[in-house]
Amino acid sequence: MTKTNYPALVGTFVITAGLLGGGAWYLSKAAPNLLGNSNTTNSQSAIAPQGETQLTLLGDTFSGYSTFRNAAFQTVLADTGLTLAYGDEFDQAARAAALGSGEADLIVTTLDQYLQQQPEGTIVGMIDRTIGADAVVLNTPQYSSLTSLLDLAPLVQQAQSQGQSLKIAFAGDTPSEYLALVLDTKFDAFNLADFEVVRVADASEAWALMQDPNENVAIAVLWEPFVAQARQQGYTVVLSSNDAPNSIVDVIVASDRLIQSRPELISAFLENYYRRIDSNVRDASQLQTQIAEDGSLSPSDAGAVLQGIDFFTAAEAQTWMTDGTLQRRIEAIAAVLVLSGRLNDLPSNPADLFTAAYLSDAAQNTQTLIELVRADNPELAERLAGSTEQTLSIPQVTAEEVQAAPDIGNLDVQGKVEFGTGSAQLTAAGQQTLQGLVQEIQEFNPETVAVRVIGHTSRTGDPGLNQQLSQARAQVVVDYLRSQGIQHNIVAEGKGFYLPLSGVDPTDSAQQRTEIRLVRVN
């Protein structure tokens, strides 16, 4: 996957294909744009359905779905005997129901909506994951003290004392709402019930409400290009989908009816779709132009949108489905939905919700391209495989820089980080709590998020000894988290009883606590 142009690759592809004999013929059929051939109407699928068949696909206006609406893509499909009827259905429940009623053969949606709506269909393809296109934005211009989730409590209390409620605005049944649920279930300073929730149809409306000083919107969950506009105007982006990668994943779902009756149509559809994506990997400007035209956006706004979306190639989609990654994402997203009351139970067998059976031809096409270009352009080969996304570039920062970094918020610790009385030895219950925290921390991007482990004691005994004990306990937590594979920059801080909880007796054992604070380092 890429968002970079490779203008010099045409010659590279021709040379490589010549060295491999039949490579040029394959490229001319499988991905004509890779050879600079703009006549996409001559591209043929390796598996074309007999006769002319119409597939109905329902989605919405999200830019990540623009390929399905693209005239050139639909022309290629028509040349293989497939006609695609694309329709917008913004009601996620109605979109899912259309699969069962036969009104739709395919839908495109997010993983969280797929789990909530439970359509009569199976995930057969992966579209994209957002890497910054969606974000939680704080209204710092109106509330000058609001720069992190830690600052919410006093503002909420102040508003409530005046008989008012602060508002949070987002587009309902979209990734924006799911990010709000992530905040609600993972951060202890944020409680969705404390806010008046304003659900709107589009992020543009949430952005307009946030800019209106009469609306008391403290938080809005936006998507691009409004996230970039908010940054430019001094609003605080406290958490984005780049900080919580793989939280928002878009998928292709085929109806059970289509799977049972015409599975070859699914293979043909996916083969043509991923061929188009392979072409975009080579030339991201093609996709940027497509997004601009599809959404009536300026080139710069389309570029901002594209920078926040990472598209799956067929090879990477197949890997996700076969190496356990997709199953782990389903389990993690389902856990958020259960904790927030949006889902009653975790899926009993997540592996039954998807299949890679119809990706084999598309993935083989991508793999052939990878082998053709690997010798002359290994970077492109890696991007086609999606492998470069697995290489982390964790910033090298000092402990002082982590301590001074902008706060995001404290994780909601499920359980208690317990130690033996007067010691820095973790109890069995404390280790169990930390094991759960390992999974929580791993949901966040170590390239952008660091961790402060802050130890506190109650106000009993010698202050110097309490300071040493709190530091030792924090360091034990850091060492344990690192031993369990945490890659983030992480530092230990002991505060003794310097920062007691308000409203709690300073000598109470409740003051003995460990905070797990996420901060932004990139």
Coordinates of C-alpha atoms in Angstrom, one line a residue, residues 7-391:
P7 CA 7.0 7.9 -12.2
A8 CA 10.2 6.1 -13.2
L9 CA 8.7 2.6 -12.8
V10 CA 7.4 2.2 -16.4
G11 CA 10.8 1.5 -17.7
T12 CA 11.6 -0.7 -14.8
F13 CA 8.5 -2.8 -15.4
V14 CA 9.2 -3.2 -19.1
I15 CA 12.8 -4.3 -18.4
T16 CA 11.8 -6.7 -15.7
A17 CA 8.9 -8.1 -17.8
G18 CA 11.3 -8.7 -20.7
L19 CA 13.7 -10.5 -18.5
L20 CA 10.9 -12.8 -17.3
G21 CA 9.6 -13.6 -20.7
G22 CA 5.9 -13.5 -20.5
G23 CA 5.7 -10.8 -17.9
A24 CA 4.8 -8.0 -20.3
W25 CA 1.8 -10.0 -21.6
Y26 CA 0.6 -10.6 -18.0
L27 CA 1.0 -6.9 -17.0
S28 CA -0.9 -5.8 -20.1
K29 CA -3.8 -8.0 -19.1
A30 CA -3.6 -7.8 -15.3
A31 CA -2.6 -4.2 -14.7
P32 CA -2.4 -2.1 -17.9
N33 CA -1.8 1.1 -16.0
L34 CA 1.5 -0.3 -14.6
L35 CA 2.8 -0.1 -18.2
G36 CA 1.5 3.3 -18.8
N37 CA -1.5 2.1 -20.9
S38 CA -4.5 4.4 -20.1
N39 CA -6.9 2.2 -22.2
T40 CA -8.3 0.3 -19.3
T41 CA -11.3 -0.9 -21.3
N42 CA -9.2 -3.7 -22.8
S43 CA -8.4 -5.3 -19.5
Q44 CA -9.9 -8.8 -19.1
S45 CA -10.4 -10.8 -15.9
A46 CA -8.8 -14.2 -15.7
I47 CA -12.1 -15.5 -14.5
A48 CA -15.0 -13.9 -16.3
P49 CA -18.6 -14.9 -15.5
Q50 CA -20.6 -16.3 -18.4
G51 CA -23.0 -13.7 -19.9
E52 CA -23.8 -10.4 -18.4
T53 CA -24.6 -10.3 -14.7
Q54 CA -25.5 -7.4 -12.5
L55 CA -24.3 -7.1 -8.9
T56 CA -25.8 -4.6 -6.6
L57 CA -23.5 -3.1 -4.0
L58 CA -24.6 -0.7 -1.2
G59 CA -22.3 1.7 0.7
D60 CA -22.1 5.4 1.3
T61 CA -20.1 8.5 0.2
F62 CA -16.9 7.6 2.1
S63 CA -13.9 8.3 -0.1
G64 CA -12.5 4.9 0.6
Y65 CA -15.4 3.5 -1.4
S66 CA -14.8 5.8 -4.4
T67 CA -13.3 3.0 -6.6
F68 CA -16.7 1.2 -6.6
R69 CA -18.3 4.4 -8.0
N70 CA -15.5 5.1 -10.5
A71 CA -16.6 5.0 -14.1
A72 CA -13.3 3.5 -15.3
F73 CA -13.6 0.6 -12.8
Q74 CA -17.2 0.0 -13.8
T75 CA -16.2 -0.1 -17.4
V76 CA -13.6 -2.7 -16.7
L77 CA -16.2 -4.8 -14.9
A78 CA -18.6 -4.5 -17.8
D79 CA -15.9 -5.8 -20.2
T80 CA -15.8 -9.0 -18.1
G81 CA -19.6 -9.4 -18.1
L82 CA -20.3 -7.8 -14.8
T83 CA -22.4 -4.7 -14.3
L84 CA -22.1 -3.0 -10.9
A85 CA -25.1 -1.1 -9.6
Y86 CA -23.8 1.0 -6.7
G87 CA -26.1 2.7 -4.3
D88 CA -25.8 4.8 -1.2
E89 CA -27.6 3.6 1.9
F90 CA -26.6 5.6 5.0
D91 CA -28.7 3.6 7.4
Q92 CA -26.4 0.8 8.4
A93 CA -29.2 -1.4 9.6
A94 CA -31.0 -1.0 6.3
R95 CA -27.8 -1.7 4.4
A96 CA -27.3 -4.9 6.3
A97 CA -30.9 -6.0 5.9
A98 CA -30.7 -5.5 2.1
L99 CA -28.3 -8.5 2.0
G100 CA -30.9 -10.8 3.6
S101 CA -33.8 -9.5 1.5
G102 CA -31.9 -9.9 -1.8
E103 CA -31.9 -6.2 -2.5
A104 CA -28.1 -6.2 -2.4
D105 CA -25.5 -8.8 -3.4
L106 CA -22.6 -7.0 -1.6
I107 CA -22.2 -4.2 1.0
V108 CA -19.2 -2.3 2.1
T109 CA -19.0 -1.3 5.7
T110 CA -16.8 -1.1 8.8
L111 CA -15.9 -4.0 11.0
D112 CA -17.7 -2.5 14.0
Q113 CA -20.9 -2.0 12.0
Y114 CA -20.7 -5.5 10.6
L115 CA -20.5 -6.9 14.1
Q116 CA -23.4 -4.7 15.3
Q117 CA -25.7 -5.2 12.4
Q118 CA -25.0 -8.9 11.9
P119 CA -26.0 -9.1 8.2
E120 CA -26.7 -12.4 6.4
G121 CA -23.4 -12.3 4.7
T122 CA -19.7 -13.1 5.1
I123 CA -16.6 -10.8 4.8
V124 CA -14.9 -11.7 1.6
G125 CA -12.5 -8.8 1.1
M126 CA -10.7 -6.0 2.9
I127 CA -10.8 -2.4 1.6
D128 CA -8.8 -0.1 3.9
R129 CA -8.0 1.0 7.4
T130 CA -7.9 4.6 8.4
I131 CA -4.6 6.0 9.7
G132 CA -5.5 9.5 10.8
A133 CA -8.5 10.2 8.6
D134 CA -10.8 10.1 11.7
A135 CA -10.0 12.0 14.9
V136 CA -11.3 13.2 18.2
V137 CA -10.9 16.9 18.4
L138 CA -11.1 19.1 21.5
N139 CA -12.6 22.6 21.4
T140 CA -9.5 24.4 22.8
P141 CA -10.4 27.8 21.2
Q142 CA -13.6 27.9 23.3
Y143 CA -12.3 26.1 26.4
S144 CA -8.7 27.2 26.7
S145 CA -7.9 24.7 29.5
L146 CA -9.0 21.8 27.4
T147 CA -5.9 20.2 25.8
S148 CA -6.3 16.5 26.9
L149 CA -8.9 14.1 28.2
L150 CA -7.5 14.8 31.7
D151 CA -9.0 18.3 31.5
L152 CA -12.5 17.2 31.0
A153 CA -13.6 16.4 34.6
P154 CA -13.5 20.0 35.9
L155 CA -15.2 21.4 32.8
V156 CA -18.0 18.8 33.1
Q157 CA -18.4 19.6 36.8
Q158 CA -18.5 23.3 36.1
A159 CA -21.1 22.9 33.4
Q160 CA -23.3 20.7 35.6
S161 CA -23.1 23.1 38.5
Q162 CA -24.6 25.7 36.1
G163 CA -27.3 23.4 35.0
Q164 CA -25.8 22.8 31.6
S165 CA -24.2 19.9 29.7
L166 CA -21.2 19.9 27.5
K167 CA -21.8 18.4 24.1
I168 CA -20.0 15.9 21.9
A169 CA -20.9 15.8 18.2
F170 CA -20.3 13.1 15.7
A171 CA -21.9 11.4 12.7
G172 CA -23.9 8.5 13.9
D173 CA -23.3 4.9 12.8
T174 CA -19.9 5.9 11.4
P175 CA -16.3 5.4 12.4
S176 CA -16.7 8.7 14.3
E177 CA -19.2 7.1 16.7
Y178 CA -16.9 4.1 17.1
L179 CA -14.0 6.3 18.1
A180 CA -16.3 7.9 20.7
L181 CA -16.9 4.4 22.0
V182 CA -13.1 3.8 22.2
L183 CA -12.8 6.8 24.4
D184 CA -15.6 5.7 26.6
T185 CA -14.3 2.2 27.2
K186 CA -10.5 2.8 27.3
F187 CA -10.0 6.1 29.1
D188 CA -11.0 6.8 32.8
A189 CA -11.4 10.6 32.4
F190 CA -14.0 10.2 29.7
N191 CA -17.6 9.1 30.2
L192 CA -20.0 9.4 27.3
A193 CA -22.9 9.7 29.7
D194 CA -21.5 13.0 31.0
F195 CA -22.2 14.6 27.7
E196 CA -25.1 15.6 25.6
V197 CA -24.6 13.5 22.5
V198 CA -25.4 15.3 19.2
R199 CA -25.6 12.8 16.3
V200 CA -25.4 14.4 12.9
A201 CA -25.4 13.0 9.4
D202 CA -22.0 14.2 8.3
A203 CA -18.7 15.3 9.9
S204 CA -19.1 18.7 8.2
E205 CA -22.1 19.3 10.5
A206 CA -20.2 18.3 13.6
W207 CA -17.4 20.7 12.6
A208 CA -19.8 23.5 12.1
L209 CA -21.4 22.9 15.5
M210 CA -18.0 22.9 17.2
Q211 CA -17.2 26.3 15.7
D212 CA -20.4 27.8 17.0
P213 CA -19.7 29.2 20.5
N214 CA -23.4 29.0 21.4
E215 CA -23.5 25.2 21.0
N216 CA -21.1 24.3 23.9
V217 CA -19.6 21.5 21.9
A218 CA -16.4 20.5 23.8
I219 CA -15.6 17.5 21.6
A220 CA -16.2 16.6 18.0
V221 CA -15.2 13.4 16.2
L222 CA -14.3 14.5 12.6
W223 CA -12.9 13.0 9.5
E224 CA -10.8 14.6 6.8
P225 CA -10.5 17.2 5.4
F226 CA -12.1 18.7 8.6
V227 CA -9.4 17.2 10.9
A228 CA -6.7 19.2 9.0
Q229 CA -8.8 22.3 9.2
A230 CA -9.2 21.9 12.9
R231 CA -5.5 21.5 13.5
Q232 CA -4.8 24.7 11.4
Q233 CA -7.2 26.7 13.5
G234 CA -5.8 25.7 16.9
Y235 CA -8.1 22.9 18.0
T236 CA -6.5 19.9 19.7
V237 CA -6.5 16.6 18.0
V238 CA -6.3 14.4 21.1
L239 CA -6.7 11.0 19.4
S240 CA -6.8 9.9 15.8
S241 CA -7.2 6.6 14.0
N242 CA -3.4 6.8 13.4
D243 CA -2.9 6.6 17.2
A244 CA -5.2 3.6 17.4
P245 CA -4.3 1.8 14.1
N246 CA -6.6 -1.0 12.8
S247 CA -9.5 0.3 15.0
I248 CA -11.4 1.4 11.9
V249 CA -11.3 -1.2 9.1
D250 CA -13.6 -1.3 6.0
V251 CA -14.6 -4.6 4.5
I252 CA -16.5 -6.1 1.6
V253 CA -19.4 -8.4 2.6
A254 CA -21.1 -10.8 0.2
S255 CA -24.6 -12.1 0.8
D256 CA -24.9 -15.7 1.9
R257 CA -27.3 -16.1 -1.1
L258 CA -24.6 -15.0 -3.6
I259 CA -21.9 -17.2 -1.9
Q260 CA -24.2 -20.2 -2.3
S261 CA -25.4 -19.6 -5.8
R262 CA -22.7 -17.7 -7.8
P263 CA -19.4 -17.8 -5.9
E264 CA -17.5 -17.3 -9.1
L265 CA -19.0 -13.8 -9.4
I266 CA -17.4 -12.8 -6.1
S267 CA -13.9 -14.0 -7.3
A268 CA -14.3 -12.1 -10.6
F269 CA -15.4 -8.9 -8.8
L270 CA -12.6 -9.1 -6.3
E271 CA -10.0 -9.8 -9.0
N272 CA -11.0 -6.7 -10.9
Y273 CA -11.2 -4.5 -7.8
Y274 CA -7.8 -5.4 -6.5
R275 CA -6.2 -5.0 -9.9
R276 CA -7.4 -1.4 -9.8
I277 CA -5.8 -1.1 -6.3
D278 CA -2.5 -2.5 -7.5
S279 CA -2.5 0.2 -10.2
N280 CA -3.1 2.8 -7.5
V281 CA -0.1 1.5 -5.5
R282 CA 2.1 2.3 -8.5
D283 CA 0.5 5.8 -9.0
A284 CA -1.2 7.3 -6.0
S285 CA -2.0 10.5 -8.0
Q286 CA -4.5 8.5 -9.9
L287 CA -6.3 7.7 -6.7
Q288 CA -6.0 11.3 -5.4
T289 CA -7.7 12.5 -8.6
Q290 CA -10.4 9.9 -8.3
I291 CA -11.1 11.0 -4.7
A292 CA -11.2 14.7 -5.6
E293 CA -13.6 14.1 -8.5
D294 CA -15.8 11.7 -6.5
G295 CA -16.2 14.0 -3.5
S296 CA -15.9 17.4 -5.3
L297 CA -12.8 18.1 -3.3
S298 CA -9.9 20.4 -4.0
P299 CA -6.6 18.5 -4.8
S300 CA -5.2 19.5 -1.4
D301 CA -8.3 18.3 0.5
A302 CA -8.2 15.1 -1.5
G303 CA -4.6 14.7 -0.6
A304 CA -5.4 15.1 3.1
V305 CA -8.1 12.4 2.8
L306 CA -5.7 10.0 1.0
Q307 CA -3.0 10.5 3.6
G308 CA -5.4 9.2 6.2
I309 CA -6.5 6.0 4.4
D310 CA -4.4 2.9 3.9
F311 CA -5.7 0.6 1.2
F312 CA -5.3 -3.2 1.3
T313 CA -3.9 -5.0 -1.7
A314 CA -5.2 -8.5 -2.3
A315 CA -2.0 -10.0 -0.9
E316 CA -2.3 -8.1 2.3
A317 CA -6.0 -8.8 2.6
Q318 CA -5.3 -12.5 2.2
T319 CA -2.6 -12.4 4.8
W320 CA -4.9 -10.7 7.3
M321 CA -7.5 -13.4 6.8
T322 CA -5.1 -16.3 7.1
D323 CA -2.6 -15.3 9.7
G324 CA -5.1 -14.5 12.5
T325 CA -4.9 -10.7 12.2
L326 CA -8.5 -10.2 11.1
Q327 CA -9.7 -12.5 13.8
R328 CA -7.8 -10.6 16.5
R329 CA -9.2 -7.3 15.1
I330 CA -12.8 -8.7 15.3
E331 CA -12.2 -9.8 18.9
A332 CA -10.8 -6.4 19.9
I333 CA -13.5 -4.4 18.3
A334 CA -16.2 -6.7 19.6
A335 CA -14.8 -6.2 23.1
V336 CA -15.3 -2.4 22.8
L337 CA -18.8 -2.9 21.6
V338 CA -19.7 -5.3 24.4
L339 CA -18.2 -2.9 27.0
S340 CA -20.2 0.0 25.5
G341 CA -23.4 -2.0 25.5
R342 CA -23.7 -2.1 21.7
L343 CA -23.2 -5.8 21.5
N344 CA -24.6 -8.4 23.9
D345 CA -21.9 -11.1 23.5
L346 CA -18.5 -11.7 21.9
P347 CA -18.7 -13.7 18.7
S348 CA -18.5 -17.4 19.6
N349 CA -16.3 -18.2 16.5
P350 CA -14.9 -15.1 14.8
A351 CA -13.2 -17.2 12.1
D352 CA -16.7 -18.0 10.7
L353 CA -17.4 -14.4 9.9
F354 CA -14.9 -14.2 7.0
T355 CA -13.3 -16.3 4.3
A356 CA -10.3 -15.9 2.0
A357 CA -11.7 -18.4 -0.5
Y358 CA -12.5 -15.8 -3.1
L359 CA -9.3 -13.8 -2.8
S360 CA -7.0 -16.5 -4.2
D361 CA -7.0 -15.3 -7.8
A362 CA -6.7 -11.6 -6.9
A363 CA -3.9 -12.4 -4.4
Q364 CA -2.1 -14.5 -7.0
N365 CA -2.2 -11.6 -9.5
T366 CA -0.7 -9.3 -6.9
Q367 CA 1.9 -11.9 -6.0
T368 CA 2.9 -12.2 -9.7
L369 CA 3.4 -8.4 -9.9
I370 CA 5.5 -8.5 -6.7
E371 CA 7.8 -11.1 -8.3
L372 CA 8.0 -9.2 -11.5
V373 CA 9.2 -5.9 -9.8
R374 CA 11.1 -7.2 -6.8
A375 CA 14.5 -7.2 -8.3
D376 CA 14.4 -3.7 -9.8
N377 CA 12.1 -2.0 -7.2
P378 CA 12.0 -3.9 -3.9
E379 CA 10.3 -1.0 -2.2
L380 CA 7.3 -1.2 -4.5
A381 CA 7.3 -5.0 -4.1
E382 CA 7.0 -4.6 -0.3
R383 CA 4.3 -2.0 -0.7
L384 CA 2.3 -4.4 -2.9
A385 CA 2.6 -7.0 -0.2
G386 CA 1.8 -4.6 2.6
S387 CA 4.9 -5.6 4.4
T388 CA 6.3 -2.1 4.9
E389 CA 3.4 -1.3 7.2
Q390 CA 4.7 -3.8 9.7
T391 CA 8.1 -2.0 10.0

